[in-house]
N, CA, C and O atoms as CSV, one atom per row, in Angstrom:
chain,resi,resn,atom,element,x,y,z
A,1,MET,N,N,0.840,-1.186,0.000
A,1,MET,CA,C,0.000,0.000,0.000
A,1,MET,C,C,0.877,1.238,0.000
A,1,MET,O,O,1.982,1.241,0.542
A,2,SER,N,N,0.360,2.287,-0.619
A,2,SER,CA,C,1.126,3.510,-0.821
A,2,SER,C,C,0.562,4.660,0.004
A,2,SER,O,O,-0.628,4.698,0.314
A,3,HIS,N,N,1.426,5.580,0.346
A,3,HIS,CA,C,1.032,6.835,0.976
A,3,HIS,C,C,1.363,7.989,0.036
A,3,HIS,O,O,1.426,9.141,0.465
A,4,ASP,N,N,1.576,7.685,-1.249
A,4,ASP,CA,C,2.010,8.676,-2.220
A,4,ASP,C,C,0.847,9.455,-2.819
A,4,ASP,O,O,-0.227,8.912,-3.078
A,5,PHE,N,N,1.093,10.736,-3.029
A,5,PHE,CA,C,0.133,11.614,-3.680
A,5,PHE,C,C,0.906,12.803,-4.234
A,5,PHE,O,O,2.038,13.068,-3.830
A,6,SER,N,N,0.284,13.506,-5.156
A,6,SER,CA,C,0.881,14.743,-5.672
A,6,SER,C,C,-0.108,15.879,-5.444
A,6,SER,O,O,-1.319,15.667,-5.385
A,7,ILE,N,N,0.429,17.078,-5.319
A,7,ILE,CA,C,-0.395,18.263,-5.116
A,7,ILE,C,C,-0.020,19.279,-6.188
A,7,ILE,O,O,1.150,19.620,-6.354
A,8,ASP,N,N,-1.037,19.760,-6.919
A,8,ASP,CA,C,-0.844,20.767,-7.963
A,8,ASP,C,C,-1.856,21.881,-7.768
A,8,ASP,O,O,-2.894,21.686,-7.136
A,9,PHE,N,N,-1.551,23.045,-8.311
A,9,PHE,CA,C,-2.471,24.183,-8.273
A,9,PHE,C,C,-2.676,24.661,-9.698
A,9,PHE,O,O,-1.713,24.891,-10.429
A,10,ASN,N,N,-3.953,24.810,-10.097
A,10,ASN,CA,C,-4.239,25.214,-11.481
A,10,ASN,C,C,-4.720,26.658,-11.583
A,10,ASN,O,O,-5.222,27.068,-12.629
A,11,GLY,N,N,-4.574,27.427,-10.517
A,11,GLY,CA,C,-5.018,28.813,-10.529
A,11,GLY,C,C,-6.403,29.007,-9.948
A,11,GLY,O,O,-6.780,30.127,-9.603
A,12,LYS,N,N,-7.174,27.920,-9.834
A,12,LYS,CA,C,-8.533,28.001,-9.295
A,12,LYS,C,C,-8.742,27.087,-8.091
A,12,LYS,O,O,-9.509,27.415,-7.186
A,13,PHE,N,N,-8.064,25.949,-8.078
A,13,PHE,CA,C,-8.170,25.030,-6.950
A,13,PHE,C,C,-6.912,24.183,-6.847
A,13,PHE,O,O,-6.141,24.058,-7.799
A,14,ILE,N,N,-6.730,23.614,-5.684
A,14,ILE,CA,C,-5.624,22.686,-5.454
A,14,ILE,C,C,-6.127,21.286,-5.767
A,14,ILE,O,O,-7.230,20.906,-5.373
A,15,HIS,N,N,-5.313,20.529,-6.475
A,15,HIS,CA,C,-5.687,19.179,-6.887
A,15,HIS,C,C,-4.718,18.183,-6.263
A,15,HIS,O,O,-3.507,18.258,-6.471
A,16,ILE,N,N,-5.268,17.258,-5.501
A,16,ILE,CA,C,-4.481,16.166,-4.927
A,16,ILE,C,C,-4.787,14.914,-5.733
A,16,ILE,O,O,-5.948,14.531,-5.878
A,17,SER,N,N,-3.752,14.281,-6.253
A,17,SER,CA,C,-3.907,13.007,-6.973
A,17,SER,C,C,-3.281,11.911,-6.124
A,17,SER,O,O,-2.081,11.930,-5.853
A,18,HIS,N,N,-4.107,10.955,-5.707
A,18,HIS,CA,C,-3.628,9.847,-4.890
A,18,HIS,C,C,-3.138,8.702,-5.768
A,18,HIS,O,O,-3.681,8.459,-6.845
A,19,ALA,N,N,-2.115,8.007,-5.303
A,19,ALA,CA,C,-1.606,6.832,-5.999
A,19,ALA,C,C,-2.719,5.788,-6.101
A,19,ALA,O,O,-3.612,5.756,-5.254
A,20,PRO,N,N,-2.675,4.930,-7.131
A,20,PRO,CA,C,-3.731,3.920,-7.308
A,20,PRO,C,C,-3.911,2.996,-6.106
A,20,PRO,O,O,-5.015,2.502,-5.875
A,21,ASP,N,N,-2.862,2.755,-5.346
A,21,ASP,CA,C,-2.959,1.850,-4.195
A,21,ASP,C,C,-2.856,2.615,-2.870
A,21,ASP,O,O,-2.325,2.097,-1.888
A,22,TYR,N,N,-3.363,3.838,-2.854
A,22,TYR,CA,C,-3.270,4.705,-1.679
A,22,TYR,C,C,-4.007,4.099,-0.487
A,22,TYR,O,O,-5.104,3.558,-0.622
A,23,GLU,N,N,-3.380,4.203,0.673
A,23,GLU,CA,C,-3.978,3.692,1.903
A,23,GLU,C,C,-4.234,4.849,2.875
A,23,GLU,O,O,-3.326,5.612,3.203
A,24,ILE,N,N,-5.469,4.962,3.322
A,24,ILE,CA,C,-5.821,5.951,4.336
A,24,ILE,C,C,-5.479,5.348,5.693
A,24,ILE,O,O,-6.033,4.320,6.082
A,25,CYS,N,N,-4.565,5.992,6.407
A,25,CYS,CA,C,-4.155,5.553,7.736
A,25,CYS,C,C,-3.645,6.780,8.483
A,25,CYS,O,O,-3.475,7.831,7.865
A,26,PRO,N,N,-3.396,6.689,9.774
A,26,PRO,CA,C,-2.934,7.872,10.502
A,26,PRO,C,C,-1.679,8.514,9.891
A,26,PRO,O,O,-1.580,9.740,9.832
A,27,GLU,N,N,-0.738,7.704,9.445
A,27,GLU,CA,C,0.495,8.240,8.869
A,27,GLU,C,C,0.241,8.978,7.552
A,27,GLU,O,O,0.774,10.066,7.333
A,28,SER,N,N,-0.570,8.383,6.683
A,28,SER,CA,C,-0.843,9.051,5.398
A,28,SER,C,C,-1.687,10.302,5.620
A,28,SER,O,O,-1.503,11.297,4.920
A,29,ASN,N,N,-2.609,10.268,6.580
A,29,ASN,CA,C,-3.405,11.458,6.894
A,29,ASN,C,C,-2.522,12.591,7.394
A,29,ASN,O,O,-2.662,13.730,6.946
A,30,ASP,N,N,-1.610,12.289,8.322
A,30,ASP,CA,C,-0.713,13.316,8.849
A,30,ASP,C,C,0.093,13.955,7.725
A,30,ASP,O,O,0.222,15.177,7.654
A,31,LYS,N,N,0.633,13.112,6.850
A,31,LYS,CA,C,1.434,13.611,5.728
A,31,LYS,C,C,0.584,14.484,4.807
A,31,LYS,O,O,1.017,15.559,4.392
A,32,MET,N,N,-0.625,14.022,4.488
A,32,MET,CA,C,-1.479,14.782,3.578
A,32,MET,C,C,-1.882,16.121,4.174
A,32,MET,O,O,-1.797,17.139,3.486
A,33,TRP,N,N,-2.322,16.159,5.446
A,33,TRP,CA,C,-2.739,17.434,6.048
A,33,TRP,C,C,-1.563,18.404,6.129
A,33,TRP,O,O,-1.737,19.603,5.915
A,34,ARG,N,N,-0.379,17.901,6.432
A,34,ARG,CA,C,0.817,18.752,6.510
A,34,ARG,C,C,1.129,19.373,5.145
A,34,ARG,O,O,1.338,20.581,5.039
A,35,GLU,N,N,1.158,18.535,4.103
A,35,GLU,CA,C,1.485,19.028,2.763
A,35,GLU,C,C,0.377,19.918,2.197
A,35,GLU,O,O,0.656,20.920,1.538
A,36,LEU,N,N,-0.872,19.552,2.454
A,36,LEU,CA,C,-1.985,20.364,1.962
A,36,LEU,C,C,-2.010,21.723,2.653
A,36,LEU,O,O,-2.299,22.733,2.012
A,37,SER,N,N,-1.718,21.762,3.929
A,37,SER,CA,C,-1.662,23.034,4.656
A,37,SER,C,C,-0.629,23.967,4.028
A,37,SER,O,O,-0.894,25.155,3.842
A,38,LYS,N,N,0.540,23.434,3.704
A,38,LYS,CA,C,1.589,24.229,3.050
A,38,LYS,C,C,1.099,24.761,1.704
A,38,LYS,O,O,1.302,25.931,1.381
A,39,ALA,N,N,0.453,23.893,0.923
A,39,ALA,CA,C,-0.030,24.297,-0.405
A,39,ALA,C,C,-1.114,25.375,-0.291
A,39,ALA,O,O,-1.105,26.342,-1.053
A,40,CYS,N,N,-2.037,25.217,0.645
A,40,CYS,CA,C,-3.111,26.204,0.814
A,40,CYS,C,C,-2.540,27.570,1.173
A,40,CYS,O,O,-3.013,28.595,0.681
A,41,LYS,N,N,-1.526,27.584,2.030
A,41,LYS,CA,C,-0.876,28.856,2.402
A,41,LYS,C,C,-0.116,29.436,1.220
A,41,LYS,O,O,-0.211,30.630,0.940
A,42,LYS,N,N,0.632,28.594,0.534
A,42,LYS,CA,C,1.443,29.045,-0.600
A,42,LYS,C,C,0.583,29.665,-1.698
A,42,LYS,O,O,0.917,30.724,-2.229
A,43,TYR,N,N,-0.518,29.006,-2.037
A,43,TYR,CA,C,-1.362,29.458,-3.144
A,43,TYR,C,C,-2.545,30.314,-2.694
A,43,TYR,O,O,-3.313,30.804,-3.523
A,44,LYS,N,N,-2.688,30.493,-1.379
A,44,LYS,CA,C,-3.805,31.269,-0.830
A,44,LYS,C,C,-5.135,30.752,-1.380
A,44,LYS,O,O,-5.965,31.510,-1.882
A,45,CYS,N,N,-5.302,29.451,-1.268
A,45,CYS,CA,C,-6.477,28.774,-1.826
A,45,CYS,C,C,-6.987,27.740,-0.830
A,45,CYS,O,O,-6.209,26.973,-0.263
A,46,LEU,N,N,-8.304,27.727,-0.623
A,46,LEU,CA,C,-8.918,26.773,0.300
A,46,LEU,C,C,-9.815,25.755,-0.400
A,46,LEU,O,O,-10.382,24.876,0.248
A,47,LYS,N,N,-9.945,25.872,-1.728
A,47,LYS,CA,C,-10.745,24.908,-2.491
A,47,LYS,C,C,-9.830,23.795,-2.983
A,47,LYS,O,O,-8.830,24.032,-3.661
A,48,VAL,N,N,-10.211,22.557,-2.613
A,48,VAL,CA,C,-9.341,21.415,-2.911
A,48,VAL,C,C,-10.161,20.262,-3.466
A,48,VAL,O,O,-11.228,19.932,-2.948
A,49,LEU,N,N,-9.645,19.654,-4.527
A,49,LEU,CA,C,-10.199,18.413,-5.067
A,49,LEU,C,C,-9.161,17.327,-4.842
A,49,LEU,O,O,-8.050,17.407,-5.368
A,50,ALA,N,N,-9.515,16.312,-4.064
A,50,ALA,CA,C,-8.656,15.144,-3.876
A,50,ALA,C,C,-9.262,14.027,-4.720
A,50,ALA,O,O,-10.457,13.746,-4.636
A,51,GLU,N,N,-8.423,13.398,-5.531
A,51,GLU,CA,C,-8.944,12.424,-6.485
A,51,GLU,C,C,-8.116,11.148,-6.468
A,51,GLU,O,O,-6.888,11.179,-6.393
A,52,GLY,N,N,-8.820,10.027,-6.541
A,52,GLY,CA,C,-8.155,8.741,-6.597
A,52,GLY,C,C,-9.085,7.685,-7.150
A,52,GLY,O,O,-10.307,7.830,-7.103
A,53,GLN,N,N,-8.506,6.631,-7.668
A,53,GLN,CA,C,-9.308,5.559,-8.243
A,53,GLN,C,C,-9.968,4.730,-7.151
A,53,GLN,O,O,-11.184,4.541,-7.144
A,54,THR,N,N,-9.155,4.243,-6.238
A,54,THR,CA,C,-9.652,3.440,-5.127
A,54,THR,C,C,-8.709,3.624,-3.960
A,54,THR,O,O,-7.541,3.964,-4.154
A,55,GLN,N,N,-9.190,3.406,-2.767
A,55,GLN,CA,C,-8.341,3.531,-1.591
A,55,GLN,C,C,-8.744,2.486,-0.566
A,55,GLN,O,O,-9.908,2.095,-0.471
A,56,THR,N,N,-7.757,2.045,0.198
A,56,THR,CA,C,-8.052,1.206,1.346
A,56,THR,C,C,-7.948,2.084,2.582
A,56,THR,O,O,-7.319,3.141,2.557
A,57,ARG,N,N,-8.563,1.640,3.645
A,57,ARG,CA,C,-8.580,2.462,4.853
A,57,ARG,C,C,-8.280,1.604,6.066
A,57,ARG,O,O,-8.884,0.549,6.261
A,58,LYS,N,N,-7.342,2.066,6.878
A,58,LYS,CA,C,-7.004,1.403,8.127
A,58,LYS,C,C,-7.005,2.448,9.234
A,58,LYS,O,O,-5.952,2.848,9.730
A,59,ILE,N,N,-8.212,2.885,9.615
A,59,ILE,CA,C,-8.320,3.861,10.694
A,59,ILE,C,C,-9.474,3.489,11.620
A,59,ILE,O,O,-10.439,2.836,11.222
A,60,THR,N,N,-9.341,3.924,12.850
A,60,THR,CA,C,-10.381,3.733,13.855
A,60,THR,C,C,-11.221,5.012,13.941
A,60,THR,O,O,-10.924,6.000,13.269
A,61,SER,N,N,-12.240,4.988,14.749
A,61,SER,CA,C,-13.034,6.197,14.974
A,61,SER,C,C,-12.172,7.302,15.577
A,61,SER,O,O,-12.329,8.470,15.223
A,62,LEU,N,N,-11.270,6.947,16.479
A,62,LEU,CA,C,-10.373,7.936,17.072
A,62,LEU,C,C,-9.472,8.555,16.002
A,62,LEU,O,O,-9.242,9.765,16.006
A,63,ASP,N,N,-8.960,7.723,15.083
A,63,ASP,CA,C,-8.141,8.237,13.982
A,63,ASP,C,C,-8.941,9.207,13.116
A,63,ASP,O,O,-8.422,10.243,12.702
A,64,ALA,N,N,-10.203,8.875,12.841
A,64,ALA,CA,C,-11.068,9.746,12.036
A,64,ALA,C,C,-11.304,11.068,12.756
A,64,ALA,O,O,-11.306,12.126,12.127
A,65,PHE,N,N,-11.502,11.013,14.069
A,65,PHE,CA,C,-11.673,12.222,14.866
A,65,PHE,C,C,-10.431,13.105,14.772
A,65,PHE,O,O,-10.531,14.309,14.536
A,66,GLU,N,N,-9.263,12.497,14.960
A,66,GLU,CA,C,-8.014,13.252,14.902
A,66,GLU,C,C,-7.777,13.833,13.515
A,66,GLU,O,O,-7.300,14.962,13.395
A,67,SER,N,N,-8.099,13.088,12.473
A,67,SER,CA,C,-7.921,13.572,11.108
A,67,SER,C,C,-8.857,14.740,10.808
A,67,SER,O,O,-8.436,15.740,10.226
A,68,GLY,N,N,-10.123,14.617,11.201
A,68,GLY,CA,C,-11.072,15.712,11.001
A,68,GLY,C,C,-10.674,16.961,11.765
A,68,GLY,O,O,-10.840,18.077,11.274
A,69,SER,N,N,-10.148,16.770,12.966
A,69,SER,CA,C,-9.672,17.897,13.766
A,69,SER,C,C,-8.465,18.561,13.119
A,69,SER,O,O,-8.387,19.788,13.059
A,70,LYS,N,N,-7.517,17.750,12.630
A,70,LYS,CA,C,-6.320,18.294,11.977
A,70,LYS,C,C,-6.687,19.065,10.715
A,70,LYS,O,O,-6.094,20.102,10.419
A,71,ALA,N,N,-7.659,18.560,9.980
A,71,ALA,CA,C,-8.074,19.244,8.742
A,71,ALA,C,C,-8.493,20.670,9.045
A,71,ALA,O,O,-8.058,21.603,8.371
A,72,SER,N,N,-9.327,20.844,10.044
A,72,SER,CA,C,-9.845,22.175,10.344
A,72,SER,C,C,-8.833,23.032,11.094
A,72,SER,O,O,-8.828,24.251,10.924
A,73,GLN,N,N,-7.985,22.437,11.912
A,73,GLN,CA,C,-6.987,23.205,12.653
A,73,GLN,C,C,-5.857,23.680,11.752
A,73,GLN,O,O,-5.409,24.821,11.864
A,74,SER,N,N,-5.396,22.812,10.860
A,74,SER,CA,C,-4.262,23.174,10.017
A,74,SER,C,C,-4.678,23.986,8.795
A,74,SER,O,O,-3.854,24.684,8.205
A,75,ILE,N,N,-5.974,23.898,8.406
A,75,ILE,CA,C,-6.444,24.616,7.216
A,75,ILE,C,C,-7.825,25.212,7.518
A,75,ILE,O,O,-8.832,24.712,7.017
A,76,PRO,N,N,-7.882,26.275,8.332
A,76,PRO,CA,C,-9.182,26.885,8.651
A,76,PRO,C,C,-9.915,27.334,7.383
A,76,PRO,O,O,-9.332,27.987,6.518
A,77,GLY,N,N,-11.196,26.977,7.282
A,77,GLY,CA,C,-11.997,27.366,6.127
A,77,GLY,C,C,-11.881,26.437,4.930
A,77,GLY,O,O,-12.400,26.745,3.857
A,78,LEU,N,N,-11.214,25.315,5.097
A,78,LEU,CA,C,-11.018,24.355,4.014
A,78,LEU,C,C,-12.345,23.894,3.418
A,78,LEU,O,O,-13.310,23.635,4.138
A,79,LYS,N,N,-12.373,23.796,2.084
A,79,LYS,CA,C,-13.494,23.185,1.364
A,79,LYS,C,C,-12.881,22.105,0.481
A,79,LYS,O,O,-12.264,22.395,-0.544
A,80,LEU,N,N,-13.065,20.843,0.901
A,80,LEU,CA,C,-12.402,19.706,0.275
A,80,LEU,C,C,-13.416,18.733,-0.304
A,80,LEU,O,O,-14.239,18.167,0.416
A,81,ALA,N,N,-13.342,18.548,-1.618
A,81,ALA,CA,C,-14.157,17.541,-2.304
A,81,ALA,C,C,-13.260,16.328,-2.539
A,81,ALA,O,O,-12.234,16.425,-3.213
A,82,ILE,N,N,-13.654,15.191,-1.981
A,82,ILE,CA,C,-12.879,13.967,-2.135
A,82,ILE,C,C,-13.603,13.081,-3.143
A,82,ILE,O,O,-14.712,12.608,-2.892
A,83,CYS,N,N,-12.967,12.870,-4.270
A,83,CYS,CA,C,-13.576,12.090,-5.351
A,83,CYS,C,C,-12.799,10.780,-5.489
A,83,CYS,O,O,-11.703,10.742,-6.049
A,84,ILE,N,N,-13.386,9.729,-4.973
A,84,ILE,CA,C,-12.783,8.402,-5.058
A,84,ILE,C,C,-13.793,7.517,-5.785
A,84,ILE,O,O,-14.895,7.273,-5.293
A,85,TYR,N,N,-13.404,7.054,-6.939
A,85,TYR,CA,C,-14.344,6.383,-7.832
A,85,TYR,C,C,-14.840,5.035,-7.337
A,85,TYR,O,O,-15.926,4.599,-7.719
A,86,GLU,N,N,-14.065,4.371,-6.496
A,86,GLU,CA,C,-14.471,3.050,-6.010
A,86,GLU,C,C,-14.476,3.016,-4.482
A,86,GLU,O,O,-13.919,2.101,-3.876
A,87,TYR,N,N,-15.098,4.000,-3.873
A,87,TYR,CA,C,-15.144,4.099,-2.408
A,87,TYR,C,C,-16.590,4.205,-1.960
A,87,TYR,O,O,-17.376,4.960,-2.533
A,88,ILE,N,N,-16.930,3.452,-0.943
A,88,ILE,CA,C,-18.288,3.504,-0.402
A,88,ILE,C,C,-18.217,4.129,0.989
A,88,ILE,O,O,-17.708,3.502,1.918
A,89,PRO,N,N,-18.722,5.359,1.147
A,89,PRO,CA,C,-18.708,6.001,2.463
A,89,PRO,C,C,-19.499,5.190,3.494
A,89,PRO,O,O,-20.484,4.532,3.160
A,90,ASP,N,N,-19.049,5.250,4.747
A,90,ASP,CA,C,-19.705,4.523,5.824
A,90,ASP,C,C,-19.775,5.408,7.067
A,90,ASP,O,O,-19.617,6.625,6.968
A,91,GLU,N,N,-20.011,4.807,8.242
A,91,GLU,CA,C,-20.149,5.583,9.481
A,91,GLU,C,C,-18.879,6.348,9.823
A,91,GLU,O,O,-18.954,7.488,10.280
A,92,ILE,N,N,-17.719,5.747,9.612
A,92,ILE,CA,C,-16.461,6.441,9.914
A,92,ILE,C,C,-16.278,7.628,8.977
A,92,ILE,O,O,-15.782,8.675,9.393
A,93,THR,N,N,-16.674,7.476,7.718
A,93,THR,CA,C,-16.616,8.580,6.762
A,93,THR,C,C,-17.488,9.732,7.241
A,93,THR,O,O,-17.052,10.883,7.242
A,94,GLU,N,N,-18.706,9.433,7.646
A,94,GLU,CA,C,-19.627,10.467,8.116
A,94,GLU,C,C,-19.117,11.120,9.402
A,94,GLU,O,O,-19.229,12.334,9.576
A,95,PHE,N,N,-18.564,10.316,10.291
A,95,PHE,CA,C,-18.009,10.847,11.537
A,95,PHE,C,C,-16.872,11.818,11.232
A,95,PHE,O,O,-16.830,12.911,11.798
A,96,PHE,N,N,-15.957,11.439,10.352
A,96,PHE,CA,C,-14.850,12.294,9.926
A,96,PHE,C,C,-15.366,13.623,9.377
A,96,PHE,O,O,-14.887,14.689,9.764
A,97,LYS,N,N,-16.346,13.556,8.472
A,97,LYS,CA,C,-16.922,14.771,7.879
A,97,LYS,C,C,-17.537,15.664,8.953
A,97,LYS,O,O,-17.347,16.880,8.929
A,98,ASN,N,N,-18.273,15.071,9.895
A,98,ASN,CA,C,-18.930,15.836,10.956
A,98,ASN,C,C,-17.923,16.496,11.892
A,98,ASN,O,O,-18.102,17.649,12.285
A,99,VAL,N,N,-16.879,15.777,12.244
A,99,VAL,CA,C,-15.839,16.352,13.104
A,99,VAL,C,C,-15.219,17.567,12.413
A,99,VAL,O,O,-15.073,18.628,13.019
A,100,ALA,N,N,-14.862,17.401,11.153
A,100,ALA,CA,C,-14.263,18.510,10.405
A,100,ALA,C,C,-15.240,19.686,10.292
A,100,ALA,O,O,-14.857,20.837,10.501
A,101,TYR,N,N,-16.494,19.394,9.961
A,101,TYR,CA,C,-17.510,20.436,9.791
A,101,TYR,C,C,-17.738,21.220,11.078
A,101,TYR,O,O,-17.851,22.446,11.055
A,102,ASN,N,N,-17.804,20.508,12.195
A,102,ASN,CA,C,-18.040,21.147,13.483
A,102,ASN,C,C,-16.879,22.038,13.913
A,102,ASN,O,O,-16.998,22.808,14.865
A,103,ARG,N,N,-15.756,21.928,13.204
A,103,ARG,CA,C,-14.588,22.738,13.499
A,103,ARG,C,C,-14.254,23.698,12.361
A,103,ARG,O,O,-13.205,24.342,12.381
A,104,GLY,N,N,-15.140,23.798,11.371
A,104,GLY,CA,C,-14.988,24.820,10.339
A,104,GLY,C,C,-14.494,24.381,8.974
A,104,GLY,O,O,-14.294,25.227,8.102
A,105,ALA,N,N,-14.291,23.091,8.757
A,105,ALA,CA,C,-13.865,22.602,7.440
A,105,ALA,C,C,-15.039,21.878,6.786
A,105,ALA,O,O,-15.759,21.129,7.445
A,106,HIS,N,N,-15.224,22.102,5.508
A,106,HIS,CA,C,-16.305,21.461,4.759
A,106,HIS,C,C,-15.694,20.384,3.868
A,106,HIS,O,O,-14.887,20.672,2.984
A,107,ILE,N,N,-16.093,19.145,4.117
A,107,ILE,CA,C,-15.554,18.013,3.379
A,107,ILE,C,C,-16.716,17.151,2.901
A,107,ILE,O,O,-17.634,16.839,3.660
A,108,GLU,N,N,-16.655,16.775,1.629
A,108,GLU,CA,C,-17.700,15.918,1.069
A,108,GLU,C,C,-17.045,14.881,0.167
A,108,GLU,O,O,-16.000,15.134,-0.433
A,109,PHE,N,N,-17.670,13.710,0.078
A,109,PHE,CA,C,-17.173,12.610,-0.740
A,109,PHE,C,C,-18.034,12.467,-1.996
A,109,PHE,O,O,-19.255,12.619,-1.953
A,110,PHE,N,N,-17.367,12.170,-3.114
A,110,PHE,CA,C,-18.032,12.027,-4.405
A,110,PHE,C,C,-17.445,10.842,-5.163
A,110,PHE,O,O,-16.338,10.382,-4.884
A,111,LYS,N,N,-18.228,10.364,-6.134
A,111,LYS,CA,C,-17.748,9.362,-7.093
A,111,LYS,C,C,-17.699,9.962,-8.493
A,111,LYS,O,O,-17.285,9.297,-9.442
A,112,ASP,N,N,-18.120,11.214,-8.622
A,112,ASP,CA,C,-18.220,11.895,-9.910
A,112,ASP,C,C,-17.465,13.225,-9.829
A,112,ASP,O,O,-17.815,14.098,-9.035
A,113,LYS,N,N,-16.438,13.366,-10.649
A,113,LYS,CA,C,-15.600,14.575,-10.620
A,113,LYS,C,C,-16.402,15.833,-10.949
A,113,LYS,O,O,-16.182,16.882,-10.343
A,114,LYS,N,N,-17.309,15.738,-11.884
A,114,LYS,CA,C,-18.128,16.877,-12.281
A,114,LYS,C,C,-18.940,17.396,-11.084
A,114,LYS,O,O,-19.017,18.604,-10.857
A,115,LYS,N,N,-19.539,16.478,-10.330
A,115,LYS,CA,C,-20.320,16.863,-9.150
A,115,LYS,C,C,-19.418,17.437,-8.056
A,115,LYS,O,O,-19.804,18.371,-7.352
A,116,ALA,N,N,-18.228,16.880,-7.920
A,116,ALA,CA,C,-17.279,17.377,-6.920
A,116,ALA,C,C,-16.873,18.818,-7.234
A,116,ALA,O,O,-16.836,19.665,-6.342
A,117,LEU,N,N,-16.572,19.088,-8.493
A,117,LEU,CA,C,-16.186,20.443,-8.896
A,117,LEU,C,C,-17.355,21.417,-8.735
A,117,LEU,O,O,-17.158,22.562,-8.327
A,118,LYS,N,N,-18.557,20.971,-9.051
A,118,LYS,CA,C,-19.731,21.818,-8.878
A,118,LYS,C,C,-19.916,22.172,-7.400
A,118,LYS,O,O,-20.222,23.317,-7.068
A,119,TRP,N,N,-19.732,21.193,-6.520
A,119,TRP,CA,C,-19.849,21.427,-5.084
A,119,TRP,C,C,-18.817,22.452,-4.618
A,119,TRP,O,O,-19.085,23.239,-3.711
A,120,LEU,N,N,-17.634,22.440,-5.240
A,120,LEU,CA,C,-16.594,23.410,-4.909
A,120,LEU,C,C,-16.893,24.791,-5.498
A,120,LEU,O,O,-16.201,25.763,-5.192
A,121,GLY,N,N,-17.930,24.875,-6.348
A,121,GLY,CA,C,-18.271,26.138,-6.983
A,121,GLY,C,C,-17.489,26.383,-8.255
A,121,GLY,O,O,-17.287,27.528,-8.658
A,122,LEU,N,N,-17.049,25.306,-8.887
A,122,LEU,CA,C,-16.236,25.399,-10.102
A,122,LEU,C,C,-16.933,24.699,-11.258
A,122,LEU,O,O,-17.804,23.852,-11.063
A,123,LYS,N,N,-16.531,25.071,-12.455
A,123,LYS,CA,C,-17.078,24.411,-13.649
A,123,LYS,C,C,-16.322,23.125,-13.897
A,123,LYS,O,O,-15.165,22.997,-13.496
A,124,ASP,N,N,-16.966,22.160,-14.558
A,124,ASP,CA,C,-16.365,20.839,-14.754
A,124,ASP,C,C,-15.176,20.823,-15.694
A,124,ASP,O,O,-14.470,19.816,-15.739
A,125,LYS,N,N,-14.916,21.879,-16.446
A,125,LYS,CA,C,-13.765,21.883,-17.376
A,125,LYS,C,C,-12.507,22.423,-16.724
A,125,LYS,O,O,-11.490,22.587,-17.398
A,126,GLU,N,N,-12.550,22.704,-15.429
A,126,GLU,CA,C,-11.392,23.322,-14.784
A,126,GLU,C,C,-10.414,22.307,-14.284
A,126,GLU,O,O,-9.384,22.670,-13.715
């Protein structure tokens, strides 16, 4: 399993591309929030599209709580659309979103890039 991803900025939003075998775990979350925080500050942008084909997840409810807290603490005002084409959200996903939301970050999961970009307030050709 990989913890690799790339971060790019296209002038309108930050785009995170996850490796095909990306694994969601405390270590990969810490790395992603740290790097995304730097990118948001550098580009003065809070709109983010994270995209991946499929992901595995090895986190507990406590890990989800800590990740949601880090998202909002390290990137106040974050609006993150997570587009994973082969991911089925569950209770831990909802808990993570709620923790982040209750602390000021807006995070939503999608299977359709067009819908994710629309949620971010962007057109699908961007």
